[in-house]
Amino acid sequence: MRLPTPTSAQVVRSDDQFVVDLERFQGPLDLLLHLIRSQDIDIFDVPIADITAQFVAAIEGVEARLSLERAGEFLEMAATLVRIKAQMLLPRHEDLLQDEDPRSDLVRRLLEYELFREIAVALSSAEAERALHRGKGYVEPRPPPDVAELPLELTLEQLLEIAVSLPAPPEKRPHRAPVRPITVDEKIELWVESLKRKARVPFDWFVQRWKTRMHAVMSFLACLELAKRGRARLRQERPFGTLWVYRGEDDKDS
Amino acid sequence: MKTTRIVEAVLFASESPLTSADIAKASGELSAKDVEAAIDELRHEYERDERSFQIYPLADGFQILTRPEFGPYLEQFDSVTRTSRLSRAALETLAIIAYRQPVSRLEVEELRGVNVAGVLRNLQERGLIEVVDRAEGLGRPLLYGTTSKFLDHFGIRSLEDLPRPDELQISLRAQE
Amino acid sequence: MKTTRIVEAVLFASESPLTSADIAKASGELSAKDVEAAIDELRHEYERDERSFQIYPLADGFQILTRPEFGPYLEQFDSVTRTSRLSRAALETLAIIAYRQPVSRLEVEELRGVNVAGVLRNLQERGLIEVVDRAEGLGRPLLYGTTSKFLDHFGIRSLEDLPRPDELQISLRAQE
């Protein structure tokens, strides 16, 4: 099956007016290309005044016929055509080599669009061909492996490459005040949350992402407070070793 | 077209078991009896040729399944091939969290321009990020940071060891 | 267990194309070369036995699919899924992305002369395209590329197999 490419049947001349079913066209380039190709016009020497008139006639009342956005796309092209027409009327310099044909940019766009339109047709028949084949309909369900257990394929270089590609954050007032009060209560809440998920958490891990000493101090005070309440236990295997914070066994509060 | 071939194609492509009467509908000239004879023939061929699949009669019809003795190979295949390669979306989110932590979902979404709820869940399941704090302000949104597993994976001891070249634009609140 | 049987089982138990390197992971003793040899052997067997399916090279890998002549028989079964066809807008957008990737939304819109935000979202949801990178420059716009599902959908072996633009009728017309 081929794509419904526009045919001349879609343009009907009535009272010297083109009646075009705009819904059938992908956009202004599609319509313009149709007008040119269906009349066997040399695309490298488009009679811009005629084509502009035809295009404008074809999209007459477009605002009422299509959505605002789609109508805008057609109107923009009409404006481009009118501008090119005006430029064609201007006297051109003797020095022709320097003076580009005002139509050339549009012609390039049309040819490029036509190429992709053709590729789309080829893809469409490939799609139909592929649809004749069916894969295995039923595949026995197998338990998915635990994602957390799978080895991750990612190097630090790859992560950095992604990080570098990211845009700069938008300039605006900072999200948070540069200095915010740190309270023991806040840290207690955090430890409690954390110990709900894990039986033990290394103290270091918890404070290392904040550089200020105040965070570490408050976190430590929070641990001591929790230990006092029996909601946490602190353990250090050897001096200067990792300080582990364990979930309390006799949780007095609950 | 030979009956056995049509029956085989239908059984292969069907998502659910089919009865012989169902399969017979593939062609006007087939009866359920023809289909059953074809299935017998196919079963015999698969057995003879030691195919790794077979047609099994189930409560609600027939279905082609892989023979059970290949189970261990499929398991092995799954566990090795389904390695966790992160999507571009997940990578960008992870990079933002790594360099800007602790960071809220909203902030990540502003930077990426898309909703990241699903991506965050995914990264959490993989144990690469976790909730590390709550922000000040309205609703006290959760703040995310990377885990020790994240550091382990890259063989770095602390976040300070993350490279921070000059061209990095998303950083650098951490250097205040 | 014979290599061909293992390869057959893995291919049979997959809904999507698999690369020979992936298939090899089903057993510690297999190489991608062994797998390819086994696939050749299986293809030969299926041909000889007139099986209604065959192993096809697809999307940088291999998949067992029914032969095209069975398509019409399968169409009438509800339990055989049909993939829906793409709209012309989707096809044109995909054509541009396939040939120009990685490509930004703006570039696609310039080429088609219309807004493509909705179409891109749709194609992304269907898994036919994905964000593959970000461009340089202001706002670092997202760049799109096609996925292996795109290759699968159109029965394409690999991106290199896409018809070259100079093979298409149209470029001839442009040169007249």
PDB file of C-alpha atoms in Angstrom, chain C:
ATOM      1  CA  MET C   1      23.277 -29.491  24.618  1.00  0.00           C
ATOM      2  CA  LYS C   2      23.843 -28.774  20.941  1.00  0.00           C
ATOM      3  CA  THR C   3      24.570 -25.151  20.066  1.00  0.00           C
ATOM      4  CA  THR C   4      21.882 -24.944  17.400  1.00  0.00           C
ATOM      5  CA  ARG C   5      19.249 -26.087  19.904  1.00  0.00           C
ATOM      6  CA  ILE C   6      20.249 -23.453  22.454  1.00  0.00           C
ATOM      7  CA  VAL C   7      20.279 -20.725  19.823  1.00  0.00           C
ATOM      8  CA  GLU C   8      16.900 -21.874  18.564  1.00  0.00           C
ATOM      9  CA  ALA C   9      15.441 -21.850  22.088  1.00  0.00           C
ATOM     10  CA  VAL C  10      16.677 -18.336  22.814  1.00  0.00           C
ATOM     11  CA  LEU C  11      15.398 -16.960  19.506  1.00  0.00           C
ATOM     12  CA  PHE C  12      12.112 -18.763  19.997  1.00  0.00           C
ATOM     13  CA  ALA C  13      11.618 -17.293  23.450  1.00  0.00           C
ATOM     14  CA  SER C  14      12.137 -13.684  22.377  1.00  0.00           C
ATOM     15  CA  GLU C  15       9.617 -11.100  21.223  1.00  0.00           C
ATOM     16  CA  SER C  16      12.206  -8.825  19.682  1.00  0.00           C
ATOM     17  CA  PRO C  17      15.356  -9.122  17.576  1.00  0.00           C
ATOM     18  CA  LEU C  18      18.516 -10.289  19.358  1.00  0.00           C
ATOM     19  CA  THR C  19      22.109  -9.742  18.324  1.00  0.00           C
ATOM     20  CA  SER C  20      24.347 -12.761  17.905  1.00  0.00           C
ATOM     21  CA  ALA C  21      26.545 -11.419  20.701  1.00  0.00           C
ATOM     22  CA  ASP C  22      23.552 -11.347  23.035  1.00  0.00           C
ATOM     23  CA  ILE C  23      22.424 -14.836  22.074  1.00  0.00           C
ATOM     24  CA  ALA C  24      25.923 -16.112  22.799  1.00  0.00           C
ATOM     25  CA  LYS C  25      25.479 -15.059  26.415  1.00  0.00           C
ATOM     26  CA  ALA C  26      22.966 -17.869  26.964  1.00  0.00           C
ATOM     27  CA  SER C  27      25.866 -20.243  27.454  1.00  0.00           C
ATOM     28  CA  GLY C  28      29.353 -19.603  28.702  1.00  0.00           C
ATOM     29  CA  GLU C  29      30.969 -21.553  25.884  1.00  0.00           C
ATOM     30  CA  LEU C  30      29.393 -19.739  22.930  1.00  0.00           C
ATOM     31  CA  SER C  31      30.899 -17.044  20.743  1.00  0.00           C
ATOM     32  CA  ALA C  32      28.986 -14.710  18.406  1.00  0.00           C
ATOM     33  CA  LYS C  33      30.582 -16.631  15.522  1.00  0.00           C
ATOM     34  CA  ASP C  34      29.212 -19.940  16.832  1.00  0.00           C
ATOM     35  CA  VAL C  35      25.789 -18.354  17.067  1.00  0.00           C
ATOM     36  CA  GLU C  36      25.926 -17.098  13.502  1.00  0.00           C
ATOM     37  CA  ALA C  37      26.955 -20.529  12.272  1.00  0.00           C
ATOM     38  CA  ALA C  38      24.058 -22.056  14.209  1.00  0.00           C
ATOM     39  CA  ILE C  39      21.655 -19.507  12.716  1.00  0.00           C
ATOM     40  CA  ASP C  40      22.843 -20.445   9.230  1.00  0.00           C
ATOM     41  CA  GLU C  41      22.228 -24.086  10.017  1.00  0.00           C
ATOM     42  CA  LEU C  42      18.770 -23.402  11.439  1.00  0.00           C
ATOM     43  CA  ARG C  43      17.853 -21.239   8.443  1.00  0.00           C
ATOM     44  CA  HIS C  44      18.845 -24.081   6.197  1.00  0.00           C
ATOM     45  CA  GLU C  45      16.790 -26.591   8.216  1.00  0.00           C
ATOM     46  CA  TYR C  46      13.684 -24.360   8.221  1.00  0.00           C
ATOM     47  CA  GLU C  47      14.024 -23.883   4.474  1.00  0.00           C
ATOM     48  CA  ARG C  48      14.442 -27.605   3.846  1.00  0.00           C
ATOM     49  CA  ASP C  49      11.536 -28.545   6.127  1.00  0.00           C
ATOM     50  CA  GLU C  50       9.327 -25.807   4.719  1.00  0.00           C
ATOM     51  CA  ARG C  51       8.654 -24.391   8.158  1.00  0.00           C
ATOM     52  CA  SER C  52       6.169 -21.528   8.152  1.00  0.00           C
ATOM     53  CA  PHE C  53       8.702 -19.330   9.931  1.00  0.00           C
ATOM     54  CA  GLN C  54      12.265 -18.329   9.259  1.00  0.00           C
ATOM     55  CA  ILE C  55      15.078 -16.466  11.009  1.00  0.00           C
ATOM     56  CA  TYR C  56      15.353 -12.955   9.547  1.00  0.00           C
ATOM     57  CA  PRO C  57      18.154 -10.431  10.052  1.00  0.00           C
ATOM     58  CA  LEU C  58      16.447  -7.446  11.622  1.00  0.00           C
ATOM     59  CA  ALA C  59      17.321  -4.343  13.655  1.00  0.00           C
ATOM     60  CA  ASP C  60      21.012  -5.231  14.018  1.00  0.00           C
ATOM     61  CA  GLY C  61      20.045  -8.724  15.157  1.00  0.00           C
ATOM     62  CA  PHE C  62      17.932 -11.746  14.325  1.00  0.00           C
ATOM     63  CA  GLN C  63      14.338 -12.734  14.948  1.00  0.00           C
ATOM     64  CA  ILE C  64      12.129 -15.693  14.058  1.00  0.00           C
ATOM     65  CA  LEU C  65       9.152 -14.413  12.058  1.00  0.00           C
ATOM     66  CA  THR C  66       6.430 -16.093  10.047  1.00  0.00           C
ATOM     67  CA  ARG C  67       6.967 -16.073   6.306  1.00  0.00           C
ATOM     68  CA  PRO C  68       5.110 -13.326   4.440  1.00  0.00           C
ATOM     69  CA  GLU C  69       2.804 -15.720   2.587  1.00  0.00           C
ATOM     70  CA  PHE C  70       1.097 -16.597   5.875  1.00  0.00           C
ATOM     71  CA  GLY C  71       0.226 -12.959   6.604  1.00  0.00           C
ATOM     72  CA  PRO C  72      -3.281 -13.179   5.141  1.00  0.00           C
ATOM     73  CA  TYR C  73      -4.106 -16.336   7.141  1.00  0.00           C
ATOM     74  CA  LEU C  74      -3.039 -14.698  10.381  1.00  0.00           C
ATOM     75  CA  GLU C  75      -4.947 -11.477   9.897  1.00  0.00           C
ATOM     76  CA  GLN C  76      -8.280 -12.952  10.927  1.00  0.00           C
ATOM     77  CA  PHE C  77      -7.114 -14.093  14.361  1.00  0.00           C
ATOM     78  CA  ASP C  78      -7.815 -11.792  17.285  1.00  0.00           C
ATOM     79  CA  SER C  79      -5.035 -13.448  19.244  1.00  0.00           C
ATOM     80  CA  VAL C  80      -2.477 -12.384  16.635  1.00  0.00           C
ATOM     81  CA  THR C  81      -1.494  -8.774  17.227  1.00  0.00           C
ATOM     82  CA  ARG C  82      -1.480  -6.290  14.449  1.00  0.00           C
ATOM     83  CA  THR C  83       0.791  -3.284  14.584  1.00  0.00           C
ATOM     84  CA  SER C  84      -0.989  -0.124  13.574  1.00  0.00           C
ATOM     85  CA  ARG C  85       0.272   1.761  10.551  1.00  0.00           C
ATOM     86  CA  LEU C  86       1.798   5.194  10.915  1.00  0.00           C
ATOM     87  CA  SER C  87       0.247   8.419   9.626  1.00  0.00           C
ATOM     88  CA  ARG C  88       1.848  10.363   6.812  1.00  0.00           C
ATOM     89  CA  ALA C  89       2.958  13.051   9.256  1.00  0.00           C
ATOM     90  CA  ALA C  90       4.654  10.392  11.385  1.00  0.00           C
ATOM     91  CA  LEU C  91       6.313   8.792   8.346  1.00  0.00           C
ATOM     92  CA  GLU C  92       7.685  12.101   7.030  1.00  0.00           C
ATOM     93  CA  THR C  93       9.003  13.004  10.465  1.00  0.00           C
ATOM     94  CA  LEU C  94      10.612   9.587  10.875  1.00  0.00           C
ATOM     95  CA  ALA C  95      12.176   9.846   7.420  1.00  0.00           C
ATOM     96  CA  ILE C  96      13.855  13.099   8.394  1.00  0.00           C
ATOM     97  CA  ILE C  97      15.020  11.773  11.762  1.00  0.00           C
ATOM     98  CA  ALA C  98      16.331   8.551  10.231  1.00  0.00           C
ATOM     99  CA  TYR C  99      18.470  10.361   7.676  1.00  0.00           C
ATOM    100  CA  ARG C 100      19.473  13.430   9.668  1.00  0.00           C
ATOM    101  CA  GLN C 101      19.989  12.001  13.147  1.00  0.00           C
ATOM    102  CA  PRO C 102      20.890  13.332  15.607  1.00  0.00           C
ATOM    103  CA  VAL C 103      18.461  16.113  14.771  1.00  0.00           C
ATOM    104  CA  SER C 104      16.614  18.782  16.753  1.00  0.00           C
ATOM    105  CA  ARG C 105      12.902  19.486  16.680  1.00  0.00           C
ATOM    106  CA  LEU C 106      13.567  22.848  15.054  1.00  0.00           C
ATOM    107  CA  GLU C 107      15.439  21.273  12.145  1.00  0.00           C
ATOM    108  CA  VAL C 108      12.621  18.804  11.546  1.00  0.00           C
ATOM    109  CA  GLU C 109      10.106  21.645  11.598  1.00  0.00           C
ATOM    110  CA  GLU C 110      12.116  23.677   9.090  1.00  0.00           C
ATOM    111  CA  LEU C 111      12.253  20.709   6.748  1.00  0.00           C
ATOM    112  CA  ARG C 112       8.575  19.840   6.999  1.00  0.00           C
ATOM    113  CA  GLY C 113       7.315  23.397   7.272  1.00  0.00           C
ATOM    114  CA  VAL C 114       4.984  22.494  10.131  1.00  0.00           C
ATOM    115  CA  ASN C 115       5.042  22.113  13.904  1.00  0.00           C
ATOM    116  CA  VAL C 116       6.039  18.587  14.914  1.00  0.00           C
ATOM    117  CA  ALA C 117       5.860  18.650  18.730  1.00  0.00           C
ATOM    118  CA  GLY C 118       2.846  16.336  18.858  1.00  0.00           C
ATOM    119  CA  VAL C 119       4.218  13.935  16.271  1.00  0.00           C
ATOM    120  CA  LEU C 120       7.541  13.698  18.116  1.00  0.00           C
ATOM    121  CA  ARG C 121       5.776  12.922  21.387  1.00  0.00           C
ATOM    122  CA  ASN C 122       3.772  10.248  19.650  1.00  0.00           C
ATOM    123  CA  LEU C 123       6.805   8.639  18.024  1.00  0.00           C
ATOM    124  CA  GLN C 124       8.624   8.718  21.347  1.00  0.00           C
ATOM    125  CA  GLU C 125       5.708   7.028  23.082  1.00  0.00           C
ATOM    126  CA  ARG C 126       5.713   4.311  20.438  1.00  0.00           C
ATOM    127  CA  GLY C 127       9.403   3.811  21.091  1.00  0.00           C
ATOM    128  CA  LEU C 128      10.388   4.598  17.491  1.00  0.00           C
ATOM    129  CA  ILE C 129      12.589   7.578  18.354  1.00  0.00           C
ATOM    130  CA  GLU C 130      14.478   8.687  21.431  1.00  0.00           C
ATOM    131  CA  VAL C 131      16.528  11.570  22.709  1.00  0.00           C
ATOM    132  CA  VAL C 132      20.118  10.688  21.874  1.00  0.00           C
ATOM    133  CA  ASP C 133      22.017  13.853  22.658  1.00  0.00           C
ATOM    134  CA  ARG C 134      21.856  17.574  23.200  1.00  0.00           C
ATOM    135  CA  ALA C 135      23.015  20.167  20.700  1.00  0.00           C
ATOM    136  CA  GLU C 136      25.537  22.863  21.409  1.00  0.00           C
ATOM    137  CA  GLY C 137      24.288  26.379  21.752  1.00  0.00           C
ATOM    138  CA  LEU C 138      21.498  28.209  23.469  1.00  0.00           C
ATOM    139  CA  GLY C 139      19.379  26.022  25.705  1.00  0.00           C
ATOM    140  CA  ARG C 140      21.154  22.948  24.371  1.00  0.00           C
ATOM    141  CA  PRO C 141      18.111  21.581  22.521  1.00  0.00           C
ATOM    142  CA  LEU C 142      17.389  17.855  22.603  1.00  0.00           C
ATOM    143  CA  LEU C 143      18.505  15.836  19.611  1.00  0.00           C
ATOM    144  CA  TYR C 144      16.473  12.887  18.395  1.00  0.00           C
ATOM    145  CA  GLY C 145      17.484   9.629  16.769  1.00  0.00           C
ATOM    146  CA  THR C 146      15.763   6.407  15.758  1.00  0.00           C
ATOM    147  CA  THR C 147      15.638   3.310  17.981  1.00  0.00           C
ATOM    148  CA  SER C 148      16.053  -0.360  17.151  1.00  0.00           C
ATOM    149  CA  LYS C 149      12.277  -0.579  17.315  1.00  0.00           C
ATOM    150  CA  PHE C 150      12.224   1.773  14.344  1.00  0.00           C
ATOM    151  CA  LEU C 151      14.341  -0.699  12.377  1.00  0.00           C
ATOM    152  CA  ASP C 152      12.067  -3.525  13.508  1.00  0.00           C
ATOM    153  CA  HIS C 153       8.896  -1.666  12.533  1.00  0.00           C
ATOM    154  CA  PHE C 154      10.077  -1.228   8.960  1.00  0.00           C
ATOM    155  CA  GLY C 155      11.891  -4.543   8.669  1.00  0.00           C
ATOM    156  CA  ILE C 156      15.256  -2.842   8.253  1.00  0.00           C
ATOM    157  CA  ARG C 157      18.455  -4.735   9.023  1.00  0.00           C
ATOM    158  CA  SER C 158      20.482  -1.728  10.112  1.00  0.00           C
ATOM    159  CA  LEU C 159      20.605   2.008   9.473  1.00  0.00           C
ATOM    160  CA  GLU C 160      23.098   1.446   6.673  1.00  0.00           C
ATOM    161  CA  ASP C 161      20.409  -0.489   4.869  1.00  0.00           C
ATOM    162  CA  LEU C 162      18.177   2.539   4.496  1.00  0.00           C
ATOM    163  CA  PRO C 163      17.890   3.388   0.801  1.00  0.00           C
ATOM    164  CA  ARG C 164      20.399   6.050  -0.145  1.00  0.00           C
ATOM    165  CA  PRO C 165      18.723   9.281  -1.246  1.00  0.00           C
ATOM    166  CA  ASP C 166      20.404   9.014  -4.646  1.00  0.00           C
ATOM    167  CA  GLU C 167      18.653   5.696  -5.189  1.00  0.00           C
ATOM    168  CA  LEU C 168      15.298   7.330  -4.910  1.00  0.00           C
ATOM    169  CA  GLN C 169      13.398   8.473  -7.961  1.00  0.00           C
ATOM    170  CA  ILE C 170      13.093  11.968  -6.720  1.00  0.00           C
ATOM    171  CA  SER C 171      16.701  13.020  -6.883  1.00  0.00           C
ATOM    172  CA  LEU C 172      16.679  12.098 -10.569  1.00  0.00           C
ATOM    173  CA  ARG C 173      13.762  14.378 -11.117  1.00  0.00           C
ATOM    174  CA  ALA C 174      15.600  17.186  -9.387  1.00  0.00           C
ATOM    175  CA  GLN C 175      18.525  16.822 -11.757  1.00  0.00           C
ATOM    176  CA  GLU C 176      16.528  17.074 -14.933  1.00  0.00           C
TER     177      GLU C 176
END
